């Protein structure tokens, strides 16, 4: 008989074992300690034990679901109308018994009891209260296609795929992209600045990305004007045991609106790659919404290639 209950303080060791046993694919960090779960999940100021529902048989955790909420427009507090099923895991020996479905149903009940009007499955973008640094690589981007059980599971319980995120990497040890002469002039006029005391833009950024090691890069005119392009890089040390190499993630890649389509995005990514290559980084990773064709073009133009896809699902029937 399976019991479903809220999170207990004694659960983390069993939840960690479930995480490792689940076969979540290339995008899930492994060889974690309980401390990683503590820092990145349980110590979040909005963590609610009722949103982490555990399936138990004979006093052993056999599955769990983790649910939370997105931010308000100011990114200063939670928006309880936006519910997110961040993770659902069932031990391989207990699958095909309806445990995963029941966990998701109970997560939906929890989210709706708090006011959720929209429920998505797969944390992504701003709708990622949990799993930053633990799943997806640079950032959570839905459930990855390299996590083979996710798509058929959610489609079978009333969710439709609504968004797709392309996951690109660039090998810093491989061939360099061909020189583009229109970028040479940009490099002459610009300089790359690096800051490790980047001020978090808001509470939501701080609670999630602020728990990871980050550096902020800006492409600044040598004549002294403000930055034209910028990006934040994130250390992905929790993935080293699985990927067996040092990979750095890029996020918050931005080019001033009136300076776009002039090569500044490409120049920024190339300059960041040059700097990180000197730090013995082997790969860079960047997540791009499939609908953002301009960013995808920039990624491909500077040597990135697609290695995975993230899918976000929306609850459409129940």
Coordinates of C-alpha atoms in Angstrom, one line a residue:
X1 CA 0.0 0.0 0.0
X2 CA 1.4 3.4 -1.1
X3 CA 1.2 6.3 1.3
X4 CA 1.4 9.9 0.0
X5 CA 2.4 12.6 2.4
X6 CA 4.2 15.9 2.7
X7 CA 7.9 16.3 3.0
X8 CA 9.5 15.3 6.4
X9 CA 12.9 16.7 7.6
X10 CA 14.3 13.1 7.6
X11 CA 13.5 12.6 3.9
X12 CA 16.6 14.1 2.1
X13 CA 18.8 11.0 2.1
X14 CA 16.1 8.9 0.5
X15 CA 15.1 11.7 -2.0
X16 CA 18.8 11.9 -3.0
X17 CA 18.9 8.1 -3.6
X18 CA 15.7 8.4 -5.8
X19 CA 17.3 11.2 -7.8
X20 CA 20.3 9.0 -8.6
X21 CA 18.2 5.9 -9.3
X22 CA 15.8 7.6 -11.7
X23 CA 17.9 7.7 -14.9
X24 CA 17.1 11.3 -15.6
X25 CA 19.5 11.6 -18.5
X26 CA 22.4 13.9 -19.3
X27 CA 20.8 17.0 -17.9
X28 CA 20.5 15.9 -14.3
X29 CA 23.5 16.6 -12.0
X30 CA 24.7 13.5 -10.1
X31 CA 27.1 12.5 -7.3
X32 CA 25.4 15.2 -5.3
X33 CA 25.5 15.5 -1.6
X34 CA 22.5 16.3 0.6
X35 CA 24.0 19.8 1.0
X36 CA 23.3 20.5 -2.7
X37 CA 19.6 19.8 -2.2
X38 CA 19.6 21.8 1.0
X39 CA 21.1 24.9 -0.6
X40 CA 19.2 24.8 -3.9
X41 CA 15.8 23.5 -2.7
X42 CA 15.1 23.3 1.0
X43 CA 16.6 26.6 2.0
X44 CA 14.7 28.6 -0.6
X45 CA 12.6 31.2 1.3
X46 CA 9.4 30.0 -0.4
X47 CA 10.0 26.3 0.1
X48 CA 6.8 24.7 1.3
X49 CA 6.9 21.1 2.6
X50 CA 3.4 20.6 1.4
X51 CA 4.6 21.2 -2.2
X52 CA 7.1 18.3 -1.9
X53 CA 4.9 15.2 -1.8
X54 CA 6.5 11.9 -1.1
X55 CA 5.3 8.4 -2.0
X56 CA 6.2 5.9 0.7
X57 CA 6.0 2.1 0.9
X58 CA 7.1 0.2 4.0
X59 CA 8.8 3.4 5.4
X60 CA 10.8 3.7 2.2
X61 CA 10.4 6.7 -0.2
X62 CA 9.6 5.3 -3.7
X63 CA 8.8 8.5 -5.5
X64 CA 8.3 12.3 -5.0
X65 CA 6.9 15.3 -6.8
X66 CA 8.1 18.9 -6.3
X67 CA 5.8 21.8 -7.1
X68 CA 6.1 25.6 -6.7
X69 CA 5.1 28.9 -8.2
X70 CA 6.5 31.6 -10.5
X71 CA 7.2 35.2 -9.7
X72 CA 4.9 38.3 -9.8
X73 CA 5.6 41.0 -12.5
X74 CA 8.1 42.8 -10.3
X75 CA 9.9 39.5 -9.5
X76 CA 9.7 40.5 -5.9
X77 CA 7.4 37.8 -4.6
X78 CA 5.5 34.7 -5.7
X79 CA 2.6 34.7 -8.0
X80 CA 0.4 31.9 -6.8
X81 CA -1.7 31.9 -10.0
X82 CA 1.3 30.4 -11.9
X83 CA 1.9 26.8 -10.7
X84 CA 4.8 24.7 -11.8
X85 CA 5.4 20.9 -11.5
X86 CA 9.2 21.0 -11.3
X87 CA 10.0 17.3 -10.9
X88 CA 8.3 14.0 -10.6
X89 CA 10.4 10.9 -9.9
X90 CA 9.5 7.3 -9.2
X91 CA 12.0 4.5 -8.5
X92 CA 12.3 2.2 -11.5
X93 CA 11.2 -0.8 -9.5
X94 CA 7.9 1.0 -8.7
X95 CA 6.9 2.3 -12.1
X96 CA 3.8 1.4 -14.1
X97 CA 1.7 1.3 -10.9
X98 CA 0.1 4.7 -11.1
X99 CA 2.4 6.3 -8.5
X100 CA 3.7 9.0 -10.8
X101 CA 0.2 10.0 -12.0
X102 CA -1.1 10.1 -8.4
X103 CA 1.9 12.3 -7.3
X104 CA 1.1 14.8 -10.1
X105 CA -2.6 14.8 -9.3
X106 CA -1.7 15.6 -5.7
X107 CA 0.7 18.3 -6.8
X108 CA -2.0 19.9 -8.9
X109 CA -4.4 19.9 -5.9
X110 CA -1.7 21.6 -3.8
X111 CA -1.1 24.2 -6.5
X112 CA -4.8 24.9 -7.0
X113 CA -5.4 25.2 -3.2
X114 CA -2.9 28.0 -3.2
X115 CA -4.6 29.8 -6.1
X116 CA -3.0 28.4 -9.3
X117 CA -4.9 29.2 -12.4
X118 CA -2.3 27.9 -14.9
X119 CA -0.2 24.8 -14.3
X120 CA 2.8 23.9 -16.3
X121 CA 5.1 20.9 -16.1
X122 CA 8.8 21.6 -16.4
X123 CA 10.5 24.6 -14.8
X124 CA 11.8 27.1 -17.4
X125 CA 12.8 30.7 -17.7
X126 CA 11.3 32.8 -14.9
X127 CA 8.9 29.9 -14.0
X128 CA 11.6 27.9 -12.3
X129 CA 11.3 28.1 -8.5
X130 CA 13.4 24.9 -8.1
X131 CA 16.1 22.9 -9.8
X132 CA 18.4 25.8 -10.9
X133 CA 21.8 24.2 -10.8
X134 CA 20.4 20.7 -10.5
X135 CA 18.6 19.9 -13.8
X136 CA 18.9 21.2 -17.3
X137 CA 22.5 22.4 -17.2
X138 CA 22.8 26.2 -17.5
X139 CA 19.2 26.6 -16.3
X140 CA 16.0 24.4 -16.1
X141 CA 14.4 24.4 -19.5
X142 CA 11.4 22.1 -19.1
X143 CA 11.9 18.4 -19.3
X144 CA 14.7 17.3 -21.6
X145 CA 14.2 15.0 -24.5
X146 CA 17.3 13.2 -23.2
X147 CA 15.2 12.3 -20.2
X148 CA 13.2 9.7 -22.3
X149 CA 10.3 9.0 -19.9
X150 CA 9.1 12.6 -19.4
X151 CA 7.3 13.2 -22.7
X152 CA 5.2 10.1 -22.9
X153 CA 4.3 10.4 -19.2
X154 CA 3.0 13.9 -19.3
X155 CA 1.2 13.5 -22.6
X156 CA -0.6 10.4 -21.1
X157 CA -1.9 12.4 -18.1
X158 CA -3.4 15.4 -19.8
X159 CA -0.5 17.7 -20.6
X160 CA 0.4 19.2 -24.0
X161 CA 3.8 20.3 -25.1
X162 CA 3.6 24.1 -25.5
X163 CA 7.2 25.4 -25.7
X164 CA 10.5 24.2 -26.8
X165 CA 14.0 25.3 -25.8
X166 CA 17.1 24.5 -27.8
X167 CA 20.2 23.7 -25.8
X168 CA 23.4 24.6 -27.5
X169 CA 27.0 23.9 -26.6
X170 CA 30.3 25.1 -28.0
X171 CA 33.5 23.0 -27.7
X172 CA 36.4 25.4 -26.7
X173 CA 39.0 22.7 -27.5
X174 CA 37.7 22.1 -31.0
X175 CA 38.0 24.1 -34.3
X176 CA 37.4 27.8 -33.9
X177 CA 34.7 29.5 -36.0
X178 CA 36.0 31.1 -39.2
X179 CA 37.0 34.8 -38.8
X180 CA 34.2 37.2 -39.8
X181 CA 35.8 40.4 -40.9
X182 CA 32.8 42.5 -40.0
X183 CA 33.4 41.5 -36.4
X184 CA 37.1 42.6 -36.5
X185 CA 36.1 46.3 -36.4
X186 CA 33.8 45.7 -33.5
X187 CA 36.6 44.1 -31.5
X188 CA 38.8 47.1 -32.2
X189 CA 36.2 49.5 -30.8
X190 CA 35.1 47.4 -27.9
X191 CA 36.5 45.9 -24.7
X192 CA 35.2 43.1 -22.5
X193 CA 34.7 43.9 -18.8
X194 CA 34.2 41.3 -16.1
X195 CA 32.6 41.7 -12.7
X196 CA 32.2 39.2 -9.9
X197 CA 30.2 41.6 -7.7
X198 CA 27.3 41.8 -10.1
X199 CA 24.3 43.3 -8.3
X200 CA 21.3 41.0 -8.5
X201 CA 18.6 42.8 -10.5
X202 CA 15.8 41.6 -8.2
X203 CA 14.7 39.1 -5.5
X204 CA 13.7 36.3 -7.9
X205 CA 17.2 36.3 -9.6
X206 CA 18.9 36.4 -6.2
X207 CA 17.0 33.5 -4.7
X208 CA 17.8 31.2 -7.7
X209 CA 20.9 32.2 -9.6
X210 CA 22.4 34.0 -6.6
X211 CA 23.1 30.7 -5.0
X212 CA 25.5 29.7 -7.8
X213 CA 29.0 31.1 -8.8
X214 CA 28.4 33.7 -11.4
X215 CA 30.4 36.3 -13.4
X216 CA 29.0 39.2 -15.4
X217 CA 30.5 40.1 -18.8
X218 CA 29.9 43.4 -20.6
X219 CA 30.9 44.6 -24.1
X220 CA 31.7 48.2 -23.6
X221 CA 32.9 50.9 -26.1
X222 CA 36.5 51.9 -25.5
X223 CA 35.3 55.5 -25.7
X224 CA 33.6 55.1 -22.4
X225 CA 29.9 54.9 -23.2
X226 CA 27.6 52.3 -21.5
X227 CA 27.6 48.6 -22.2
X228 CA 26.1 47.6 -25.6
X229 CA 25.8 43.8 -24.8
X230 CA 26.1 41.7 -21.7
X231 CA 25.8 38.2 -20.4
X232 CA 26.1 36.3 -17.1
X233 CA 28.1 33.0 -16.9
X234 CA 27.3 30.3 -14.4
X235 CA 29.6 27.7 -13.0
X236 CA 28.2 24.1 -13.5
X237 CA 30.5 22.3 -11.1
X238 CA 27.7 19.9 -10.0
X239 CA 27.8 18.4 -13.5
X240 CA 31.5 17.7 -13.6
X241 CA 31.2 14.1 -12.3
X242 CA 28.6 13.3 -14.9
X243 CA 30.0 15.2 -17.9
X244 CA 33.6 14.7 -16.9
X245 CA 34.6 18.2 -18.1
X246 CA 34.3 21.8 -17.1
X247 CA 31.3 23.5 -18.7
X248 CA 30.2 27.0 -18.1
X249 CA 26.6 28.2 -18.8
X250 CA 25.6 31.5 -20.4
X251 CA 22.4 33.2 -19.3
X252 CA 20.8 36.7 -19.5
X253 CA 22.4 37.3 -22.9
X254 CA 21.4 40.8 -23.9
X255 CA 22.1 43.3 -26.6
X256 CA 20.7 46.9 -26.5
X257 CA 17.6 47.1 -28.8
X258 CA 18.9 49.8 -31.0
X259 CA 22.2 48.0 -31.5
X260 CA 20.9 44.6 -32.6
X261 CA 21.7 42.9 -35.9
X262 CA 25.0 44.7 -36.0
X263 CA 27.2 41.8 -34.8
X264 CA 27.5 42.7 -31.1
X265 CA 25.9 39.5 -29.9
X266 CA 28.3 37.4 -31.9
X267 CA 31.3 39.5 -30.8
X268 CA 30.2 39.2 -27.1
X269 CA 30.0 35.4 -27.3
X270 CA 33.3 35.1 -29.1
X271 CA 35.1 37.4 -26.5
X272 CA 33.6 35.4 -23.6
X273 CA 34.8 32.1 -25.2
X274 CA 38.4 33.5 -25.6
X275 CA 38.5 34.6 -21.9
X276 CA 37.1 31.3 -20.6
X277 CA 39.4 29.2 -22.8
X278 CA 42.3 30.6 -20.8
X279 CA 40.6 29.3 -17.6
X280 CA 40.7 25.7 -18.9
X281 CA 37.0 25.6 -19.5
X282 CA 36.2 22.9 -22.1
X283 CA 32.6 23.8 -23.2
X284 CA 30.1 26.6 -23.1
X285 CA 26.3 26.1 -22.9
X286 CA 23.5 28.4 -23.9
X287 CA 19.7 27.8 -23.8
X288 CA 17.6 29.5 -26.5
X289 CA 13.8 29.5 -26.9
X290 CA 13.0 27.8 -30.2
X291 CA 10.9 30.9 -31.1
X292 CA 14.0 33.1 -30.8
X293 CA 15.4 32.5 -34.3
X294 CA 17.8 35.4 -34.1
X295 CA 19.5 34.0 -31.0
X296 CA 19.7 30.6 -32.6
X297 CA 21.3 32.1 -35.7
X298 CA 23.9 33.9 -33.5
X299 CA 24.7 30.7 -31.6
X300 CA 25.3 28.7 -34.8
X301 CA 27.3 31.5 -36.4
X302 CA 29.9 31.4 -33.5
X303 CA 30.3 27.7 -33.3
X304 CA 27.5 26.4 -31.1
X305 CA 25.7 23.2 -31.9
X306 CA 22.4 21.8 -30.5
X307 CA 22.8 18.9 -28.1
X308 CA 19.4 18.6 -26.5
X309 CA 15.9 20.1 -26.4
X310 CA 13.8 21.0 -23.4
X311 CA 10.0 20.8 -23.5
X312 CA 7.5 22.7 -21.3
X313 CA 4.0 21.1 -20.9
X314 CA 0.7 22.8 -20.0
X315 CA -2.2 21.1 -18.2
X316 CA -5.1 21.2 -20.7
X317 CA -7.5 18.7 -19.3
X318 CA -8.4 17.1 -16.0

